[in-house]
PDB file of C-alpha atoms and ligand atoms in Angstrom:
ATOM      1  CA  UNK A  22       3.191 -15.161 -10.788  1.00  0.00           C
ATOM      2  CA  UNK A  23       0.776 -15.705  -7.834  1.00  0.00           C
ATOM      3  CA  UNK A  24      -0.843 -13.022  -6.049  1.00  0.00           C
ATOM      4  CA  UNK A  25      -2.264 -13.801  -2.427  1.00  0.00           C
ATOM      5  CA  UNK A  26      -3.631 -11.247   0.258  1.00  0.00           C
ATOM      6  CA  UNK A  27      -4.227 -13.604   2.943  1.00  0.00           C
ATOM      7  CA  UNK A  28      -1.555 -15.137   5.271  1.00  0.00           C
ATOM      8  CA  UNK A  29      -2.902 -18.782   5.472  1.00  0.00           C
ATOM      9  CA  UNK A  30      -2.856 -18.879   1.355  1.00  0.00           C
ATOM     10  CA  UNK A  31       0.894 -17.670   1.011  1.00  0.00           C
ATOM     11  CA  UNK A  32       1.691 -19.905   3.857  1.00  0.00           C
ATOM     12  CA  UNK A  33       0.284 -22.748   1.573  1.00  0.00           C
ATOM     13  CA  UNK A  34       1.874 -21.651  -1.365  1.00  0.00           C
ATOM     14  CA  UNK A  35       5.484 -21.253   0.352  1.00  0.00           C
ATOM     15  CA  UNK A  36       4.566 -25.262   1.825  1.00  0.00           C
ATOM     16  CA  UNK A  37       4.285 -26.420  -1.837  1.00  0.00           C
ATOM     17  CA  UNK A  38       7.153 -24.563  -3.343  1.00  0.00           C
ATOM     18  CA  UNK A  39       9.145 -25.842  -0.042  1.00  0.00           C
ATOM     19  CA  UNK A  40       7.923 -29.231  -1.047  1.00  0.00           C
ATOM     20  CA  UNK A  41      11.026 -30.408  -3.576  1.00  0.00           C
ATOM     21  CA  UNK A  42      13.793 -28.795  -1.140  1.00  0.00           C
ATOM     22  CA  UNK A  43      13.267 -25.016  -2.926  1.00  0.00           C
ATOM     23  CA  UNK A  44      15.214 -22.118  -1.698  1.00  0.00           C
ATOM     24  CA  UNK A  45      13.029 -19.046  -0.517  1.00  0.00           C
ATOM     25  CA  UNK A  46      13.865 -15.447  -1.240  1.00  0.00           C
ATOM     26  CA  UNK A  47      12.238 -12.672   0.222  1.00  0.00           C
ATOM     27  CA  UNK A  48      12.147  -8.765  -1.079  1.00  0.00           C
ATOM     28  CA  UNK A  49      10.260  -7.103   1.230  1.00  0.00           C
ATOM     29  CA  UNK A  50       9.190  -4.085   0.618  1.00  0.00           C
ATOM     30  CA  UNK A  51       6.137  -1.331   0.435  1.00  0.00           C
ATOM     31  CA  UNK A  52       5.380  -1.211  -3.238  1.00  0.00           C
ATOM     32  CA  UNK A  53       5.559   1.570  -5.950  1.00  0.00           C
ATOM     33  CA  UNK A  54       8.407   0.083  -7.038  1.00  0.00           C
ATOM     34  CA  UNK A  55      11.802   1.535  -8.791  1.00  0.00           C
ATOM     35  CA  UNK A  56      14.877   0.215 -10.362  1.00  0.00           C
ATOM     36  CA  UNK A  57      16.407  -0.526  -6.616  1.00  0.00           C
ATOM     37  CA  UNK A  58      14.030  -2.933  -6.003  1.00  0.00           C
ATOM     38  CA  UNK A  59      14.335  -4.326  -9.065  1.00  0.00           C
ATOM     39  CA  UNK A  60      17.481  -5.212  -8.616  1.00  0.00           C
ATOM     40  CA  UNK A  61      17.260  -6.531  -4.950  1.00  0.00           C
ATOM     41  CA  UNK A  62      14.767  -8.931  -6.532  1.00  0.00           C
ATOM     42  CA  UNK A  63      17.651  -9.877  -9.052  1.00  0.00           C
ATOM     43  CA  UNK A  64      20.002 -10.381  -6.347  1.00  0.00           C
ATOM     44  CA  UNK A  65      17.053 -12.881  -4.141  1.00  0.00           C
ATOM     45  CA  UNK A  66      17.104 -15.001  -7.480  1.00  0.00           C
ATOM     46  CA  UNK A  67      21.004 -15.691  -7.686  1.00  0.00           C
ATOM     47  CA  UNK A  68      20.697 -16.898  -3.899  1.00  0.00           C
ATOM     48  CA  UNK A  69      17.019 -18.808  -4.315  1.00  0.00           C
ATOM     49  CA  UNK A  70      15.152 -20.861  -6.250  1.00  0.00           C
ATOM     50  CA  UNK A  71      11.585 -18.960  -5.765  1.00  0.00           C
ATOM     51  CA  UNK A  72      11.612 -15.249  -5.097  1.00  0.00           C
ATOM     52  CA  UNK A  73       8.996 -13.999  -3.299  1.00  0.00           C
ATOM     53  CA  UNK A  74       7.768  -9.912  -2.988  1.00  0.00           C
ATOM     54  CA  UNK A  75       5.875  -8.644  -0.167  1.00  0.00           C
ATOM     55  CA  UNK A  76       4.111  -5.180  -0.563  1.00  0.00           C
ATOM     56  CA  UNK A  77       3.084  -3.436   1.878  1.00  0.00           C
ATOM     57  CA  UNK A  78       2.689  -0.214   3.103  1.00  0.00           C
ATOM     58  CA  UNK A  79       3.316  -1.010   6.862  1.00  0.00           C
ATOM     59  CA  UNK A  80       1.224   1.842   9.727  1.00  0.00           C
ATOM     60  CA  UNK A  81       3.291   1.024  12.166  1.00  0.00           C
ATOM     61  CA  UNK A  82       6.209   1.974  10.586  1.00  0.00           C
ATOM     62  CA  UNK A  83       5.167   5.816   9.832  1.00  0.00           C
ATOM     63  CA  UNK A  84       4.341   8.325  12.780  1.00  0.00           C
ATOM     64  CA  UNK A  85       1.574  10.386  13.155  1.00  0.00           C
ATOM     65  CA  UNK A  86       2.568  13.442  11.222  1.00  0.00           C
ATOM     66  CA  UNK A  87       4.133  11.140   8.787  1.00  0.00           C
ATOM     67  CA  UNK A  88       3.160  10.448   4.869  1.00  0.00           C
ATOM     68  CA  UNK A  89       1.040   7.242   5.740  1.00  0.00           C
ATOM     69  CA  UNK A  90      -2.001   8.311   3.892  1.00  0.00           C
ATOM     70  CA  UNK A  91       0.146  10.187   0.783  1.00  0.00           C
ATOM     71  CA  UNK A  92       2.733   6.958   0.857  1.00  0.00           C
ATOM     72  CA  UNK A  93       2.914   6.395  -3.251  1.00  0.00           C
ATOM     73  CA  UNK A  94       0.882   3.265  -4.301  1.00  0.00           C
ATOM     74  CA  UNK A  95       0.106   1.432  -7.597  1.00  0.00           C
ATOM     75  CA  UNK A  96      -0.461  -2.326  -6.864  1.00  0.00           C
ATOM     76  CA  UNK A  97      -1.033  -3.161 -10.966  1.00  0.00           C
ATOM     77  CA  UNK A  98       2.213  -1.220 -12.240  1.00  0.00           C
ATOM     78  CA  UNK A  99       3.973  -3.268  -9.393  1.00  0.00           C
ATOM     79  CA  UNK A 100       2.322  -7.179 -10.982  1.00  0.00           C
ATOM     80  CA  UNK A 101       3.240  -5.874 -13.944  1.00  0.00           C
ATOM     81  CA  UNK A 102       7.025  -5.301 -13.174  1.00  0.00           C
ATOM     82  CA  UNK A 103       7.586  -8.203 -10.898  1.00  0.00           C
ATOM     83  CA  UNK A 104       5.917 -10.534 -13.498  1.00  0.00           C
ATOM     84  CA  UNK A 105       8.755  -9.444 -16.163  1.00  0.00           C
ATOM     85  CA  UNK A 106      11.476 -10.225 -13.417  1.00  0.00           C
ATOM     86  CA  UNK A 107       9.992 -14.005 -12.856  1.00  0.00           C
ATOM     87  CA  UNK A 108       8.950 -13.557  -9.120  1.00  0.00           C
ATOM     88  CA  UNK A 109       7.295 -16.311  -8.294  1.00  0.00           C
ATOM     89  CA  UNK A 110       4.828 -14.896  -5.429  1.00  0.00           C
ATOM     90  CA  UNK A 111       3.447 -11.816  -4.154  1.00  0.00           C
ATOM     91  CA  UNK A 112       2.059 -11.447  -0.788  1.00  0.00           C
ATOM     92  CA  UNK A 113       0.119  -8.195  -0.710  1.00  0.00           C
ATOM     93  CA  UNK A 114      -2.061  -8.099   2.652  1.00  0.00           C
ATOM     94  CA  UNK A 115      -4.272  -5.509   3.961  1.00  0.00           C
ATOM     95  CA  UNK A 116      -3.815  -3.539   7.347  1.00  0.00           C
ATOM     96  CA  UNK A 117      -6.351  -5.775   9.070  1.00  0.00           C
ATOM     97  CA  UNK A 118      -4.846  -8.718   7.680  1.00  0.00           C
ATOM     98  CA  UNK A 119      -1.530  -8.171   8.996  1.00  0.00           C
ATOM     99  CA  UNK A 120      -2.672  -6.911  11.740  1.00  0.00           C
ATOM    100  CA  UNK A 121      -5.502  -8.816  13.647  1.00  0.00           C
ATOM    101  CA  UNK A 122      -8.127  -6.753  16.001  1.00  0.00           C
ATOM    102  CA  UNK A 123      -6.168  -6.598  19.718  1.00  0.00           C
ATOM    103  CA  UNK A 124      -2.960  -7.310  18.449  1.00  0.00           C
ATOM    104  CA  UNK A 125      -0.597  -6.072  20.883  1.00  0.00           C
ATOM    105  CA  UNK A 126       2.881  -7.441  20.400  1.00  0.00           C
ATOM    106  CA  UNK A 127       6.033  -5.650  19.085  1.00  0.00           C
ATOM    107  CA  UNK A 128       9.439  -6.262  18.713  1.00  0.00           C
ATOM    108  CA  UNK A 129      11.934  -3.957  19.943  1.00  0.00           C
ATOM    109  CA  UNK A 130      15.877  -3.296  19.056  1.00  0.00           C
ATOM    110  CA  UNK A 131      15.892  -0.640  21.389  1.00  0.00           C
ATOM    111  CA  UNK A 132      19.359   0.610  21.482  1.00  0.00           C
ATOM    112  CA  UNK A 133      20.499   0.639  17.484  1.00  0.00           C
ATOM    113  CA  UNK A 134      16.548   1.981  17.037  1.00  0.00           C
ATOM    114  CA  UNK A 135      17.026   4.972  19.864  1.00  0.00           C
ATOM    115  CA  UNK A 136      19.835   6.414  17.708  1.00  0.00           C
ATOM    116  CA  UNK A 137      20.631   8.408  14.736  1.00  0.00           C
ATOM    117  CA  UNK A 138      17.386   9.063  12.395  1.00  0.00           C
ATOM    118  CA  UNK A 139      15.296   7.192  15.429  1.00  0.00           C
ATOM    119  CA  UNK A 140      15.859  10.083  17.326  1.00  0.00           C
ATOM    120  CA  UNK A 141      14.354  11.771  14.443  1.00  0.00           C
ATOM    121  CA  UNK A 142      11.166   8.874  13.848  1.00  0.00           C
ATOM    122  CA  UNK A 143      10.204   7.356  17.552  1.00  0.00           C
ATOM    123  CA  UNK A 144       8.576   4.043  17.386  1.00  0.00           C
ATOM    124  CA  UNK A 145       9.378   3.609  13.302  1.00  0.00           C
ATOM    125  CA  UNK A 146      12.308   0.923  13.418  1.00  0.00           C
ATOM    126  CA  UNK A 147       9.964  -0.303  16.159  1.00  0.00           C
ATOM    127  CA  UNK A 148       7.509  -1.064  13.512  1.00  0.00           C
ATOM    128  CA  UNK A 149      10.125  -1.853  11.362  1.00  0.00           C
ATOM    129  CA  UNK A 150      11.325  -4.782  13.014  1.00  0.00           C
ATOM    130  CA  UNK A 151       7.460  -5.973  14.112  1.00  0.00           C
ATOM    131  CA  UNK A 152       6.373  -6.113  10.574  1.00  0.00           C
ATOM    132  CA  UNK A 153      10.080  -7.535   9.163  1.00  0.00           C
ATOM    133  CA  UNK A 154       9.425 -10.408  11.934  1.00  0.00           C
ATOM    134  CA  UNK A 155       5.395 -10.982  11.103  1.00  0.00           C
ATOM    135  CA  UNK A 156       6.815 -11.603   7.170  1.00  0.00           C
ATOM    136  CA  UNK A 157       9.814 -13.212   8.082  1.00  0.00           C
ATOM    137  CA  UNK A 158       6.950 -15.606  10.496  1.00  0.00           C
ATOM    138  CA  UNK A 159       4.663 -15.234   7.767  1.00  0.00           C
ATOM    139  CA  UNK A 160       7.165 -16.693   4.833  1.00  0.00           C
ATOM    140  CA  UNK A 161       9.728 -18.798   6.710  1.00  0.00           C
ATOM    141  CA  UNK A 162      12.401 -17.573   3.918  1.00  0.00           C
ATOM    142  CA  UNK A 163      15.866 -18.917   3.882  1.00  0.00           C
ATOM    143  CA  UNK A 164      17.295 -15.593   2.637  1.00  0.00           C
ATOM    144  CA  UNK A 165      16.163 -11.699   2.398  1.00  0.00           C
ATOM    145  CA  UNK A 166      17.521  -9.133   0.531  1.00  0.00           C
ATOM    146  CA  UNK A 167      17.402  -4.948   1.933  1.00  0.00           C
ATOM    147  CA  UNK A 168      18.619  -2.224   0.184  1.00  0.00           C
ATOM    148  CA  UNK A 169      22.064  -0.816   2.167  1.00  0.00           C
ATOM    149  CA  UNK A 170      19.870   2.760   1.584  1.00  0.00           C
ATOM    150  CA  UNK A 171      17.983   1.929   4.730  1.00  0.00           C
ATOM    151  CA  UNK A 172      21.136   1.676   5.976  1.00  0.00           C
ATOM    152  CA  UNK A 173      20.248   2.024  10.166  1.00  0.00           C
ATOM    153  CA  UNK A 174      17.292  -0.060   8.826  1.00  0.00           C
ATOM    154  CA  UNK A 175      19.629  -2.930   7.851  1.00  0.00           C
ATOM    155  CA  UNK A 176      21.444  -2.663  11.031  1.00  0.00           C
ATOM    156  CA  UNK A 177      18.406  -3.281  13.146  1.00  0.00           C
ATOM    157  CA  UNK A 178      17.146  -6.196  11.044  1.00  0.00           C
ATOM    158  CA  UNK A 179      20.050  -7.932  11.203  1.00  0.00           C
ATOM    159  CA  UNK A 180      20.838  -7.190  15.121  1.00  0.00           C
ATOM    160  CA  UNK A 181      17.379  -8.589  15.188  1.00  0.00           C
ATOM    161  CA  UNK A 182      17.723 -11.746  13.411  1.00  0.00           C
ATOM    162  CA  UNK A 183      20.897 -12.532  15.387  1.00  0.00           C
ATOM    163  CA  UNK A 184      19.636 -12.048  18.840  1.00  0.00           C
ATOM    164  CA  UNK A 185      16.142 -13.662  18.121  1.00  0.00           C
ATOM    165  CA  UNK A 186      17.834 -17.056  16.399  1.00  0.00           C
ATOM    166  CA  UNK A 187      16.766 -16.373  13.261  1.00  0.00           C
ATOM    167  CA  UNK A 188      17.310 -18.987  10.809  1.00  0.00           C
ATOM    168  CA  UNK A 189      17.397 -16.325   7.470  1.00  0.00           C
ATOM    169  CA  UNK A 190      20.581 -14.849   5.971  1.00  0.00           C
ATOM    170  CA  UNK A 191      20.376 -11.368   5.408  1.00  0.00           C
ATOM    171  CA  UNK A 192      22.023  -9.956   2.143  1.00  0.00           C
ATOM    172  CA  UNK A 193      22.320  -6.392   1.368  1.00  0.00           C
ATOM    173  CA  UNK A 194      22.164  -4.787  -1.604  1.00  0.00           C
ATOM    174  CA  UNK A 195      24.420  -1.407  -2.251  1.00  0.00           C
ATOM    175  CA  UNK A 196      22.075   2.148  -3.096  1.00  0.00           C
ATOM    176  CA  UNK A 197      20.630   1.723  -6.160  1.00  0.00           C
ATOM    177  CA  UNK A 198      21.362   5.478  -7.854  1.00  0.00           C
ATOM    178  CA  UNK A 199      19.645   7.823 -10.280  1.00  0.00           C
ATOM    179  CA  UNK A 200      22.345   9.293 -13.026  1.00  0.00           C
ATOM    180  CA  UNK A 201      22.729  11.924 -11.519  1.00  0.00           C
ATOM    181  CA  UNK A 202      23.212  10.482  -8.237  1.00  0.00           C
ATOM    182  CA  UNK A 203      20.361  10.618  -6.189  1.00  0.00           C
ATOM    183  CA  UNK A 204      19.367   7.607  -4.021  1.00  0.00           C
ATOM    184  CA  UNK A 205      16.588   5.733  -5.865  1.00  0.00           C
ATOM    185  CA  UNK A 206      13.355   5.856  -3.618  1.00  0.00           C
ATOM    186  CA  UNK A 207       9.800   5.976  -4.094  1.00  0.00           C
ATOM    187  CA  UNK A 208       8.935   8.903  -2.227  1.00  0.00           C
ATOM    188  CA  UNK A 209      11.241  11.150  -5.238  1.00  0.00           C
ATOM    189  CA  UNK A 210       8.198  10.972  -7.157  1.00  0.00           C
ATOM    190  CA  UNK A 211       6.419  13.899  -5.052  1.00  0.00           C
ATOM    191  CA  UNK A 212       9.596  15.792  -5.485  1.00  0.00           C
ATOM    192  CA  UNK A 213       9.049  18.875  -8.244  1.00  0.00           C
ATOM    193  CA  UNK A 214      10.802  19.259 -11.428  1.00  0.00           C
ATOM    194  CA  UNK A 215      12.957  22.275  -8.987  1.00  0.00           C
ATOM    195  CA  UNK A 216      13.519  19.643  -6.293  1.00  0.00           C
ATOM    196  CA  UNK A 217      14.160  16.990  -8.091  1.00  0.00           C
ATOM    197  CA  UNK A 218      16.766  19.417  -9.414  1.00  0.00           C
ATOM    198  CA  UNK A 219      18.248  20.012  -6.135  1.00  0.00           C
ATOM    199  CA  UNK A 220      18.128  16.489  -4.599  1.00  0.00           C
ATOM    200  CA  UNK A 221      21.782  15.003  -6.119  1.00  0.00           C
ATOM    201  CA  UNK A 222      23.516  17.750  -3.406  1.00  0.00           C
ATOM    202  CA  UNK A 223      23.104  14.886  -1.263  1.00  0.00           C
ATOM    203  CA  UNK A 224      25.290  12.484  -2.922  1.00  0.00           C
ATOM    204  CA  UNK A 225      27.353  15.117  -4.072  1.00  0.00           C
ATOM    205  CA  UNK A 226      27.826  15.708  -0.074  1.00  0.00           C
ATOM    206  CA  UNK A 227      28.735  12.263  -0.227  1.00  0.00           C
ATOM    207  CA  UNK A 228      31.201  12.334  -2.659  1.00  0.00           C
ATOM    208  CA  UNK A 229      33.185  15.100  -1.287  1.00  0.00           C
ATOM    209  CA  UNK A 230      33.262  13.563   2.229  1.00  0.00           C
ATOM    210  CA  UNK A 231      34.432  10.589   0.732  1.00  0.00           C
ATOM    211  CA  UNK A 232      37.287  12.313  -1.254  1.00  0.00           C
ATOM    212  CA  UNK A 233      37.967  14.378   2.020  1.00  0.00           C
ATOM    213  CA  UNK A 234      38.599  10.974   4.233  1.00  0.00           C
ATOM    214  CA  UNK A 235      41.545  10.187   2.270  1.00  0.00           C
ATOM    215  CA  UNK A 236      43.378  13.343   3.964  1.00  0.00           C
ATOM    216  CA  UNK A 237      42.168  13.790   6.960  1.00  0.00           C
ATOM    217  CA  UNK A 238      40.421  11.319   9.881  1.00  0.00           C
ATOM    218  CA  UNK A 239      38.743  13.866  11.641  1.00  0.00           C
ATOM    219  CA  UNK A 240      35.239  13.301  11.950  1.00  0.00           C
ATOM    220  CA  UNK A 241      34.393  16.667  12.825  1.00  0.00           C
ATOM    221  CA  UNK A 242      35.794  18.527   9.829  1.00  0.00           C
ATOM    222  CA  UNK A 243      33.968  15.785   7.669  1.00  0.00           C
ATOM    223  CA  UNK A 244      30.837  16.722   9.706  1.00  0.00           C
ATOM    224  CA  UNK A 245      31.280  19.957   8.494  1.00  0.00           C
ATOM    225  CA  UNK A 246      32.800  19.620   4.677  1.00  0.00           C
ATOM    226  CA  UNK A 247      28.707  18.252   4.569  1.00  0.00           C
ATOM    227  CA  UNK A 248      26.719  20.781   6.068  1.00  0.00           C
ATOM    228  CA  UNK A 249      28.603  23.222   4.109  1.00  0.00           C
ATOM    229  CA  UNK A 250      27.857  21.762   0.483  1.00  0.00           C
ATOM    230  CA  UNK A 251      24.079  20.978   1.891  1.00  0.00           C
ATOM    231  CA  UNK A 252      23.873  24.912   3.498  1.00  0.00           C
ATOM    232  CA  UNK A 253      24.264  26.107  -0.466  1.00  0.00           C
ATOM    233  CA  UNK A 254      20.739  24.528  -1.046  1.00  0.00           C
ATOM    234  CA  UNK A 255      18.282  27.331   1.452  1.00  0.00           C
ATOM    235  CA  UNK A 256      15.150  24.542   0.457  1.00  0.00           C
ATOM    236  CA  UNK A 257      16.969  21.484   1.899  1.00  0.00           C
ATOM    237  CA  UNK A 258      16.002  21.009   5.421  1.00  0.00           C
ATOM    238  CA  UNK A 259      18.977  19.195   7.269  1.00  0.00           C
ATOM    239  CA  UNK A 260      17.662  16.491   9.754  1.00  0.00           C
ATOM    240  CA  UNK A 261      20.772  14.823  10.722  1.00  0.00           C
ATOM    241  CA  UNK A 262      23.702  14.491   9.468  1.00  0.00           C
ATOM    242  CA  UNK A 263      26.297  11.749  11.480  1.00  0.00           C
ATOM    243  CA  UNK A 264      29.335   9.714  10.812  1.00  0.00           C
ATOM    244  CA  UNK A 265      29.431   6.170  12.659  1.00  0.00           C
ATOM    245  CA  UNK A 266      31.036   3.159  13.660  1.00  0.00           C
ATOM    246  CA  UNK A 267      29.519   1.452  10.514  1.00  0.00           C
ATOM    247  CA  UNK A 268      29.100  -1.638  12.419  1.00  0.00           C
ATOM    248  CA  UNK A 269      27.490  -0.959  15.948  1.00  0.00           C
ATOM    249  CA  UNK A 270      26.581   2.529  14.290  1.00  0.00           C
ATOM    250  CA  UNK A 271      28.287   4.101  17.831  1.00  0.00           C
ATOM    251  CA  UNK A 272      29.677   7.727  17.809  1.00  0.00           C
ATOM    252  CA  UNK A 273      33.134   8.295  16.674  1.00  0.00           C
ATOM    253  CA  UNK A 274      35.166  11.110  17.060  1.00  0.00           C
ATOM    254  CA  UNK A 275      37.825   9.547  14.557  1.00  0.00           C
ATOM    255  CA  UNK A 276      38.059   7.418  11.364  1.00  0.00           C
ATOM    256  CA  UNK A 277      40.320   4.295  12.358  1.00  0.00           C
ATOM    257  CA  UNK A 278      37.974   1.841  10.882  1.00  0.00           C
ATOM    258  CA  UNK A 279      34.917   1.757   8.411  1.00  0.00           C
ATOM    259  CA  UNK A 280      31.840   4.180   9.176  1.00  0.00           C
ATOM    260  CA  UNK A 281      28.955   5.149   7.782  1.00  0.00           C
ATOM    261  CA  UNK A 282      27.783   8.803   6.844  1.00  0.00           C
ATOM    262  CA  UNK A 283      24.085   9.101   7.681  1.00  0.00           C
ATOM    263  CA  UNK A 284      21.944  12.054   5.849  1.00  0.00           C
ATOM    264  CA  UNK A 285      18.573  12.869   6.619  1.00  0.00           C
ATOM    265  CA  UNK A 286      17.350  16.124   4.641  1.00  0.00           C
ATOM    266  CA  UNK A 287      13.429  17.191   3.716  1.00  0.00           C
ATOM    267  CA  UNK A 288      13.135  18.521   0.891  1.00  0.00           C
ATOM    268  CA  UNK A 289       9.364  20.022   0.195  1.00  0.00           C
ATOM    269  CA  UNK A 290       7.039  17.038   1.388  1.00  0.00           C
ATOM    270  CA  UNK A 291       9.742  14.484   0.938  1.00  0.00           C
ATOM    271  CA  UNK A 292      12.597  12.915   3.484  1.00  0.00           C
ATOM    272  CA  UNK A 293      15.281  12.431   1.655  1.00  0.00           C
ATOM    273  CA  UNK A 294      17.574   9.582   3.051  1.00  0.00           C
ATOM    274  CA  UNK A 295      20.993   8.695   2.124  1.00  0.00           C
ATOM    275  CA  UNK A 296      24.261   6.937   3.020  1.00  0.00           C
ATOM    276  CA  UNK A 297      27.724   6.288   2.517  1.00  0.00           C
ATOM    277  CA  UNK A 298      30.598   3.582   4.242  1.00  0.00           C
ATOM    278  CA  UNK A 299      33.755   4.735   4.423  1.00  0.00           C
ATOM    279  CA  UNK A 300      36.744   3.763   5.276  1.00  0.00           C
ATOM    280  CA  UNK A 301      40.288   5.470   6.521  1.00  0.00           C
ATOM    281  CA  UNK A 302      42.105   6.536   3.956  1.00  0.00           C
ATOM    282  CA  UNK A 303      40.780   4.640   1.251  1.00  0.00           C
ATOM    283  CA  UNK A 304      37.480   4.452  -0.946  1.00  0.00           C
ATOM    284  CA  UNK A 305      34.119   3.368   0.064  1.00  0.00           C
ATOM    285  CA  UNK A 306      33.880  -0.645   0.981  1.00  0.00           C
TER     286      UNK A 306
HETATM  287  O1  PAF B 511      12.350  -0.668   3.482  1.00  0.00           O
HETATM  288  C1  PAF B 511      11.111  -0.818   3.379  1.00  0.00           C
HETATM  289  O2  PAF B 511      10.541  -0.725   2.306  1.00  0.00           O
HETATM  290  C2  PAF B 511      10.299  -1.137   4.628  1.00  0.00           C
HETATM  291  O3  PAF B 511      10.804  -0.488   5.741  1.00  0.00           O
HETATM  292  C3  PAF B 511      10.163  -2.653   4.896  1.00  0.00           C
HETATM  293  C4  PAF B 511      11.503  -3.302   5.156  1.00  0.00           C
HETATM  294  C5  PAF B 511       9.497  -3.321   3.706  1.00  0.00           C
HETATM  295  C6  PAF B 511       9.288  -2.885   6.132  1.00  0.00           C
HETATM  296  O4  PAF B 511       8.040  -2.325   5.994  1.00  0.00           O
END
């Protein structure tokens, strides 16, 4: 596995591997890395012939009171992990390499970014979907692979690649889950043994909401079957909790078609983020 910082020698590196007609997949992601991304990179090698991993933790991305500076790293653990899963490159750039002194241009999905949890984080799907296009620019892949965790995340990649022509299938990969339920992530780390405790209420939210759709396709009392289980937890902060069109992620007053449930919660100095499609009557698709 080949490890390159600098744009110009992964661009070389993706030339040569392009050379005998190779398929490229792409993981992005921003290190300190966890059985979900493990598994997207298993996914990128059933579609490709060469998987390659970008890490990096992306400024753009986080606001100014966000976790930027605390942001989990540990580049060597990472090598070591993606070596065992046969990636074949790792593009692992610094700030200043991604981003060049006056650089000024971003890309914008401003309606599917404005809503939900980007009400919550101005300007981060913003840097989102700058930094997705500089790697997408950077490694000309002919697939990538996002967790469906991110779900809103997902949605604005792939509005993005549609209305800018890009030639890269997106493929999503369903939440990758702890045993007990919670969404895998790297910020659970800087949960405590007592939050890390309390975290699965999301997903347990989840489930019951999910049971709950099979009787009734009110999205109102399914607003509030959630906030009730997640009220019985005083240390979870609730930042937003919405049901969705799961497609154009629009507001719904009914379930006649699939939607998504949206949670975001803190709990101590972590967001937790979760997500669940469902559909009328019948389980999760
Ligand atoms: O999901 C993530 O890890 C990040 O948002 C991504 C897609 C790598 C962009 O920085």
């Amino acid at each position: 596995m080949k490890i390159y910082e600098t744009k110009q020698a992964i661009r070389e590196e993706i030339a040569r591997l392009r050379k005998d007609g190779s398929r490229i997949g792409l993981v992005p992601t921003m290190g300190y890395l966890h059985d979900g991304h493990l598994k997207l990179v298993r996914l990128a090698k059933e579609h490709a012939d060469h998987v390659v991993v970008t890490i990096f933790v992306n400024p753009l991305q986080f606001g100014r009171n966000e976790d930027l500076d605390s942001y989990p790293r540990d580049a060597e653990r990472d090598f070591t992990l993606l070596r065992q899963e046969g990636v074949t490159a790792v593009f692992c750039p610094t700030p200043e390499e991604m981003y060049a002194y006056g650089s000024d241009t971003i890309v914008d999905v401003p309606r599917l970014s404005g809503i939900l949890q980007g009400q919550q984080r101005p300007g981060h799907f913003r840097g989102v979907a700058t930094v997705v296009t500089k790697l997408f620019n950077i490694t000309q892949p002919d697939i990538a692979i996002f967790g469906e965790k991110d779900y809103q995340q997902l949605a604005v990649i792939r509005r993005m690649v549609t209305d800018l022509d890009m030639p890269i299938e997106i493929i999503a990969h369903p939440t990758v889950r702890e045993a007990d339920g919670l969404a895998m992530s790297s910020r659970n780390v800087r949960l405590t043994p007592e939050e890390r405790a309390i975290a699965p209420i999301i997903n347990q939210a989840l489930d019951q909401a999910q049971a709950l759709a099979r009787e009734t396709s009110d999205i109102e009392r399914l607003t509030k079957c959630i906030y009730t289980i997640l009220r019985k937890e005083p240390r979870l902060q609730i930042r937003t909790v919405d049901i969705s069109d799961a497609e154009t992620l629009g507001s719904i007053t009914h379930l006649t078609k699939p939607a998504v449930i949206l949670i975001t919660a803190g709990l101590g100095s972590v967001m937790l983020l979760d997500q669940r499609v469902i559909a009328p009557g019948k389980d999760a698709v």
